[in-house]
Amino acid sequence: MPRRPIRLAVGAAALAAIAVGTASAAPGKPATAAAPLVIAHRGAAHRAPENTIAAVDAAHRLGRVWVENDVQRTKDGQLIVMHDATLRRTTDAARVFPARAPWRVGDFTAADLARLDAGSWFGKRFAGERVPTLTGYLRRLEHNGQALLLELKSPARYPGIEAQTVALLREEGWLDRAHTDRRLVVQSFCVPCVRTVHALVPQVRTGILGAPRLRDLARYARFADQINPPMAKARPAWIAAVHRLRGPHGRPLEIYAWGAGTGAGAPAAAARGIEGVVA
């Protein structure tokens, strides 16, 4: 079946959904969205093995425009999509490379990772699913008309990963206005790394993961557009303090909360005036 016409039709619907999901609240007030933007955590990780192309496609079938993922770097300098610091939980690295414990991501080359099965642990029908490169992941998102919440994972392990990621995003066409306005956010727990990304590409929206102290929020708002905490720490006074501030693009800071599970996340976010939920 031809894929190109399908992609164009989906892309139009996706952009409409993005526009709704990223609408700003009035200055100093939380969003009034009855249905917060729902971002597929590591892809549709409840339907397919996390952080794989299969999870991207599962999110697409569910109508999820936004997908969250994690980027790390291989021993030979390739950017790949993986959450854990080691390969043990979500691949068969212990079987393929039994002598290479503890199977840290950065100790393996891209060619090594290409040998691993990243799907069988989740279900037999995903046998043979591979650890995706960030390039391949971006291309599938583009094909599907999806958007990306990209986490720089444990960047202290990978010096220079901020600039490398930005360079790859540019190479793949993700730094044009259509993407930076409506289809891309880069986030991290590493505050200096978020500041670095903003300095490199000020047009890209950025987010700080966690629930920073109130006294730090104004400083972070100079280079971050979002503060993205676990749902359990998104309390009313803290949420109000975040929403009173404006980020580097002149809009009120947004909150994309995570850690509430696939069922309760969106209603809880709506009740608290949170703009998005990663679930």
CSV table of C-alpha atoms in Angstrom, one decimal:
chain,number,residue,atom,x,y,z
A,1,MET,CA,0.0,0.0,0.0
A,2,PRO,CA,1.5,3.4,-0.8
A,3,ARG,CA,2.7,5.3,2.3
A,4,ARG,CA,3.2,8.8,1.1
A,5,PRO,CA,-0.5,9.9,0.8
A,6,ILE,CA,-1.2,8.4,4.2
A,7,ARG,CA,1.6,10.4,5.7
A,8,LEU,CA,0.4,13.7,4.3
A,9,ALA,CA,-3.2,13.1,5.6
A,10,VAL,CA,-2.0,12.1,9.0
A,11,GLY,CA,0.4,15.0,9.1
A,12,ALA,CA,-2.4,17.5,8.7
A,13,ALA,CA,-4.3,16.0,11.6
A,14,ALA,CA,-1.2,15.8,13.6
A,15,LEU,CA,-0.4,19.5,13.2
A,16,ALA,CA,-4.0,20.4,14.2
A,17,ALA,CA,-3.6,18.3,17.3
A,18,ILE,CA,-0.2,19.9,18.1
A,19,ALA,CA,-1.8,23.4,17.8
A,20,VAL,CA,-4.5,22.5,20.3
A,21,GLY,CA,-2.0,20.8,22.6
A,22,THR,CA,0.4,23.7,22.8
A,23,ALA,CA,-2.0,26.6,23.1
A,24,SER,CA,-0.8,29.0,25.8
A,25,ALA,CA,-2.7,30.0,28.8
A,26,ALA,CA,-3.3,33.7,29.6
A,27,PRO,CA,-0.3,35.3,31.2
A,28,GLY,CA,0.2,34.2,34.8
A,29,LYS,CA,-2.6,31.7,34.7
A,30,PRO,CA,-2.6,27.9,34.3
A,31,ALA,CA,-4.0,26.4,31.1
A,32,THR,CA,-7.7,25.8,31.1
A,33,ALA,CA,-7.5,22.7,28.8
A,34,ALA,CA,-10.0,20.1,29.9
A,35,ALA,CA,-7.8,17.5,28.1
A,36,PRO,CA,-4.1,18.2,28.6
A,37,LEU,CA,-1.7,17.2,25.9
A,38,VAL,CA,-0.8,13.5,26.4
A,39,ILE,CA,2.8,12.5,25.4
A,40,ALA,CA,3.5,8.9,24.8
A,41,HIS,CA,6.1,7.9,27.3
A,42,ARG,CA,9.0,6.1,25.5
A,43,GLY,CA,6.5,5.7,22.7
A,44,ALA,CA,3.4,3.7,23.5
A,45,ALA,CA,5.4,1.7,26.0
A,46,HIS,CA,2.3,-0.2,27.3
A,47,ARG,CA,1.7,-1.5,23.8
A,48,ALA,CA,5.2,-2.1,22.4
A,49,PRO,CA,8.8,-2.3,23.7
A,50,GLU,CA,9.8,1.1,24.9
A,51,ASN,CA,12.0,3.5,22.9
A,52,THR,CA,11.7,1.4,19.7
A,53,ILE,CA,10.3,2.1,16.3
A,54,ALA,CA,7.4,-0.3,17.2
A,55,ALA,CA,6.6,1.9,20.1
A,56,VAL,CA,6.5,5.0,17.9
A,57,ASP,CA,4.1,3.3,15.5
A,58,ALA,CA,1.9,2.0,18.3
A,59,ALA,CA,1.6,5.6,19.6
A,60,HIS,CA,0.7,6.7,16.1
A,61,ARG,CA,-2.0,4.1,15.9
A,62,LEU,CA,-3.4,5.3,19.2
A,63,GLY,CA,-3.5,8.9,17.9
A,64,ARG,CA,-0.7,10.1,20.0
A,65,VAL,CA,1.0,13.0,18.2
A,66,TRP,CA,3.7,13.6,20.8
A,67,VAL,CA,6.3,11.0,21.7
A,68,GLU,CA,8.9,11.1,24.5
A,69,ASN,CA,12.2,9.4,24.2
A,70,ASP,CA,15.7,9.2,25.6
A,71,VAL,CA,19.0,9.7,23.7
A,72,GLN,CA,22.4,8.2,24.7
A,73,ARG,CA,25.7,7.7,22.8
A,74,THR,CA,27.5,4.5,21.8
A,75,LYS,CA,31.2,3.8,22.3
A,76,ASP,CA,31.9,4.9,18.7
A,77,GLY,CA,29.9,8.1,19.0
A,78,GLN,CA,26.5,7.3,17.5
A,79,LEU,CA,23.4,8.7,19.1
A,80,ILE,CA,20.9,5.9,20.0
A,81,VAL,CA,17.5,5.8,21.7
A,82,MET,CA,17.6,4.0,25.1
A,83,HIS,CA,16.4,4.8,28.6
A,84,ASP,CA,18.4,2.6,30.9
A,85,ALA,CA,22.1,3.1,31.6
A,86,THR,CA,22.6,-0.6,30.7
A,87,LEU,CA,21.3,-2.9,28.0
A,88,ARG,CA,20.3,-5.7,30.3
A,89,ARG,CA,16.6,-5.0,30.9
A,90,THR,CA,15.4,-4.3,27.4
A,91,THR,CA,17.7,-6.3,25.2
A,92,ASP,CA,19.4,-9.7,25.0
A,93,ALA,CA,22.9,-8.2,25.6
A,94,ALA,CA,23.6,-10.7,28.4
A,95,ARG,CA,23.1,-13.6,26.1
A,96,VAL,CA,24.8,-12.1,23.0
A,97,PHE,CA,27.7,-10.6,25.0
A,98,PRO,CA,27.9,-12.7,28.2
A,99,ALA,CA,31.4,-11.6,29.1
A,100,ARG,CA,30.7,-7.8,29.0
A,101,ALA,CA,28.7,-7.2,32.2
A,102,PRO,CA,27.3,-4.8,33.3
A,103,TRP,CA,26.4,-4.0,29.7
A,104,ARG,CA,26.7,-0.2,29.9
A,105,VAL,CA,25.3,1.5,26.8
A,106,GLY,CA,28.4,3.6,26.3
A,107,ASP,CA,30.7,0.5,26.3
A,108,PHE,CA,29.1,-0.9,23.1
A,109,THR,CA,29.5,0.3,19.5
A,110,ALA,CA,26.6,0.9,17.1
A,111,ALA,CA,27.4,-2.3,15.3
A,112,ASP,CA,27.2,-4.2,18.6
A,113,LEU,CA,23.8,-2.8,19.3
A,114,ALA,CA,22.6,-3.7,15.8
A,115,ARG,CA,23.0,-7.3,16.8
A,116,LEU,CA,20.7,-7.1,19.8
A,117,ASP,CA,17.0,-8.0,20.1
A,118,ALA,CA,15.2,-5.1,21.8
A,119,GLY,CA,11.7,-6.6,21.5
A,120,SER,CA,11.5,-10.2,22.7
A,121,TRP,CA,11.6,-9.2,26.4
A,122,PHE,CA,8.2,-7.4,25.8
A,123,GLY,CA,6.5,-10.1,23.7
A,124,LYS,CA,7.3,-12.7,21.2
A,125,ARG,CA,5.7,-10.8,18.3
A,126,PHE,CA,8.3,-8.1,18.8
A,127,ALA,CA,11.3,-10.5,18.4
A,128,GLY,CA,14.0,-8.9,16.2
A,129,GLU,CA,13.1,-5.3,17.1
A,130,ARG,CA,16.3,-3.3,17.2
A,131,VAL,CA,17.7,-0.5,19.3
A,132,PRO,CA,17.0,2.5,17.1
A,133,THR,CA,19.5,5.2,16.2
A,134,LEU,CA,18.3,8.7,16.8
A,135,THR,CA,18.4,9.3,13.1
A,136,GLY,CA,16.1,6.4,12.4
A,137,TYR,CA,13.8,7.4,15.2
A,138,LEU,CA,13.5,11.0,13.9
A,139,ARG,CA,12.8,9.7,10.4
A,140,ARG,CA,9.9,7.5,11.6
A,141,LEU,CA,8.4,10.4,13.6
A,142,GLU,CA,8.6,12.6,10.5
A,143,HIS,CA,7.0,9.9,8.4
A,144,ASN,CA,4.2,9.6,10.9
A,145,GLY,CA,3.8,13.3,11.3
A,146,GLN,CA,4.6,13.1,15.0
A,147,ALA,CA,6.3,15.4,17.5
A,148,LEU,CA,9.1,14.8,19.9
A,149,LEU,CA,9.8,15.4,23.6
A,150,LEU,CA,13.5,14.5,23.6
A,151,GLU,CA,15.4,13.8,26.8
A,152,LEU,CA,19.2,14.0,27.0
A,153,LYS,CA,19.7,11.0,29.2
A,154,SER,CA,22.5,11.1,31.8
A,155,PRO,CA,24.5,13.6,29.7
A,156,ALA,CA,27.4,13.7,32.2
A,157,ARG,CA,28.4,10.3,30.8
A,158,TYR,CA,28.5,11.7,27.3
A,159,PRO,CA,30.4,15.0,27.1
A,160,GLY,CA,29.3,17.2,24.2
A,161,ILE,CA,26.1,15.3,23.6
A,162,GLU,CA,24.1,18.5,23.6
A,163,ALA,CA,26.0,19.9,20.6
A,164,GLN,CA,26.0,16.5,18.9
A,165,THR,CA,22.2,16.1,19.3
A,166,VAL,CA,21.6,19.7,18.0
A,167,ALA,CA,23.8,18.9,15.0
A,168,LEU,CA,21.8,15.8,14.2
A,169,LEU,CA,18.5,17.6,14.7
A,170,ARG,CA,19.7,20.2,12.2
A,171,GLU,CA,20.9,17.6,9.7
A,172,GLU,CA,17.5,15.8,9.8
A,173,GLY,CA,15.6,19.1,9.3
A,174,TRP,CA,14.2,19.3,12.8
A,175,LEU,CA,15.4,22.9,13.5
A,176,ASP,CA,13.2,24.7,11.0
A,177,ARG,CA,10.4,26.9,12.3
A,178,ALA,CA,7.7,24.3,11.7
A,179,HIS,CA,9.5,21.9,14.1
A,180,THR,CA,10.8,24.2,16.7
A,181,ASP,CA,7.5,26.1,17.1
A,182,ARG,CA,5.2,23.0,17.2
A,183,ARG,CA,7.0,19.7,17.1
A,184,LEU,CA,10.1,19.6,19.3
A,185,VAL,CA,11.1,20.1,23.0
A,186,VAL,CA,14.5,19.1,24.4
A,187,GLN,CA,14.6,18.3,28.1
A,188,SER,CA,16.9,17.0,30.8
A,189,PHE,CA,17.5,16.6,34.5
A,190,CYS,CA,20.8,18.3,33.9
A,191,VAL,CA,20.1,22.0,34.2
A,192,PRO,CA,23.5,23.2,32.7
A,193,CYS,CA,22.8,20.9,29.7
A,194,VAL,CA,19.4,22.6,29.2
A,195,ARG,CA,21.1,26.0,29.4
A,196,THR,CA,23.7,24.8,26.8
A,197,VAL,CA,21.0,23.6,24.4
A,198,HIS,CA,19.2,27.0,24.7
A,199,ALA,CA,22.5,28.8,24.0
A,200,LEU,CA,23.2,26.7,20.9
A,201,VAL,CA,19.7,26.9,19.5
A,202,PRO,CA,17.6,29.6,21.2
A,203,GLN,CA,14.7,28.9,19.0
A,204,VAL,CA,14.2,25.4,20.4
A,205,ARG,CA,11.9,25.0,23.4
A,206,THR,CA,13.5,23.4,26.4
A,207,GLY,CA,12.4,21.8,29.6
A,208,ILE,CA,14.0,21.0,33.0
A,209,LEU,CA,13.0,17.7,34.5
A,210,GLY,CA,12.2,17.5,38.2
A,211,ALA,CA,10.6,19.9,40.6
A,212,PRO,CA,13.1,22.7,41.3
A,213,ARG,CA,13.0,24.8,44.4
A,214,LEU,CA,10.8,27.9,44.1
A,215,ARG,CA,13.7,30.2,44.6
A,216,ASP,CA,15.4,28.7,41.5
A,217,LEU,CA,12.5,29.0,39.1
A,218,ALA,CA,13.1,32.6,38.0
A,219,ARG,CA,16.7,31.8,37.1
A,220,TYR,CA,15.7,28.7,35.1
A,221,ALA,CA,13.0,30.7,33.2
A,222,ARG,CA,15.8,32.5,31.4
A,223,PHE,CA,16.6,29.4,29.4
A,224,ALA,CA,13.7,26.9,29.9
A,225,ASP,CA,10.2,27.0,28.6
A,226,GLN,CA,9.0,24.1,30.7
A,227,ILE,CA,9.4,22.7,34.2
A,228,ASN,CA,8.5,19.0,34.0
A,229,PRO,CA,8.1,17.3,37.4
A,230,PRO,CA,6.8,14.0,38.7
A,231,MET,CA,3.1,14.3,39.2
A,232,ALA,CA,3.4,13.6,42.9
A,233,LYS,CA,5.5,16.8,43.3
A,234,ALA,CA,3.2,19.1,41.2
A,235,ARG,CA,1.4,20.7,44.1
A,236,PRO,CA,-0.9,23.7,43.7
A,237,ALA,CA,1.5,26.4,45.2
A,238,TRP,CA,4.4,25.1,43.1
A,239,ILE,CA,2.3,25.0,39.9
A,240,ALA,CA,1.1,28.5,40.5
A,241,ALA,CA,4.7,29.7,41.0
A,242,VAL,CA,5.7,28.1,37.7
A,243,HIS,CA,2.8,29.6,35.8
A,244,ARG,CA,3.5,33.1,37.0
A,245,LEU,CA,6.9,33.1,35.2
A,246,ARG,CA,7.6,33.6,31.5
A,247,GLY,CA,10.2,31.6,29.6
A,248,PRO,CA,12.8,32.7,27.1
A,249,HIS,CA,10.2,32.9,24.3
A,250,GLY,CA,7.9,35.2,26.2
A,251,ARG,CA,5.2,32.7,27.0
A,252,PRO,CA,4.2,31.5,30.5
A,253,LEU,CA,6.2,28.4,31.6
A,254,GLU,CA,4.4,25.1,30.9
A,255,ILE,CA,4.4,22.0,33.0
A,256,TYR,CA,4.5,18.5,31.5
A,257,ALA,CA,4.1,16.1,34.4
A,258,TRP,CA,5.1,12.4,34.5
A,259,GLY,CA,4.9,9.4,36.7
A,260,ALA,CA,1.1,9.1,37.1
A,261,GLY,CA,0.6,6.0,35.0
A,262,THR,CA,-1.4,5.7,31.8
A,263,GLY,CA,-4.9,5.9,33.4
A,264,ALA,CA,-4.9,8.6,36.0
A,265,GLY,CA,-2.4,11.0,34.4
A,266,ALA,CA,-4.6,13.1,32.2
A,267,PRO,CA,-7.5,13.7,34.6
A,268,ALA,CA,-5.0,14.6,37.4
A,269,ALA,CA,-3.2,17.0,35.1
A,270,ALA,CA,-6.5,18.6,34.1
A,271,ALA,CA,-7.6,19.1,37.7
A,272,ARG,CA,-4.3,20.8,38.5
A,273,GLY,CA,-4.1,23.0,35.4
A,274,ILE,CA,-1.1,21.2,34.0
A,275,GLU,CA,-0.6,21.6,30.3
A,276,GLY,CA,0.7,18.1,29.5
A,277,VAL,CA,1.2,14.6,30.9
A,278,VAL,CA,3.8,12.0,29.9
A,279,ALA,CA,2.1,8.7,30.1
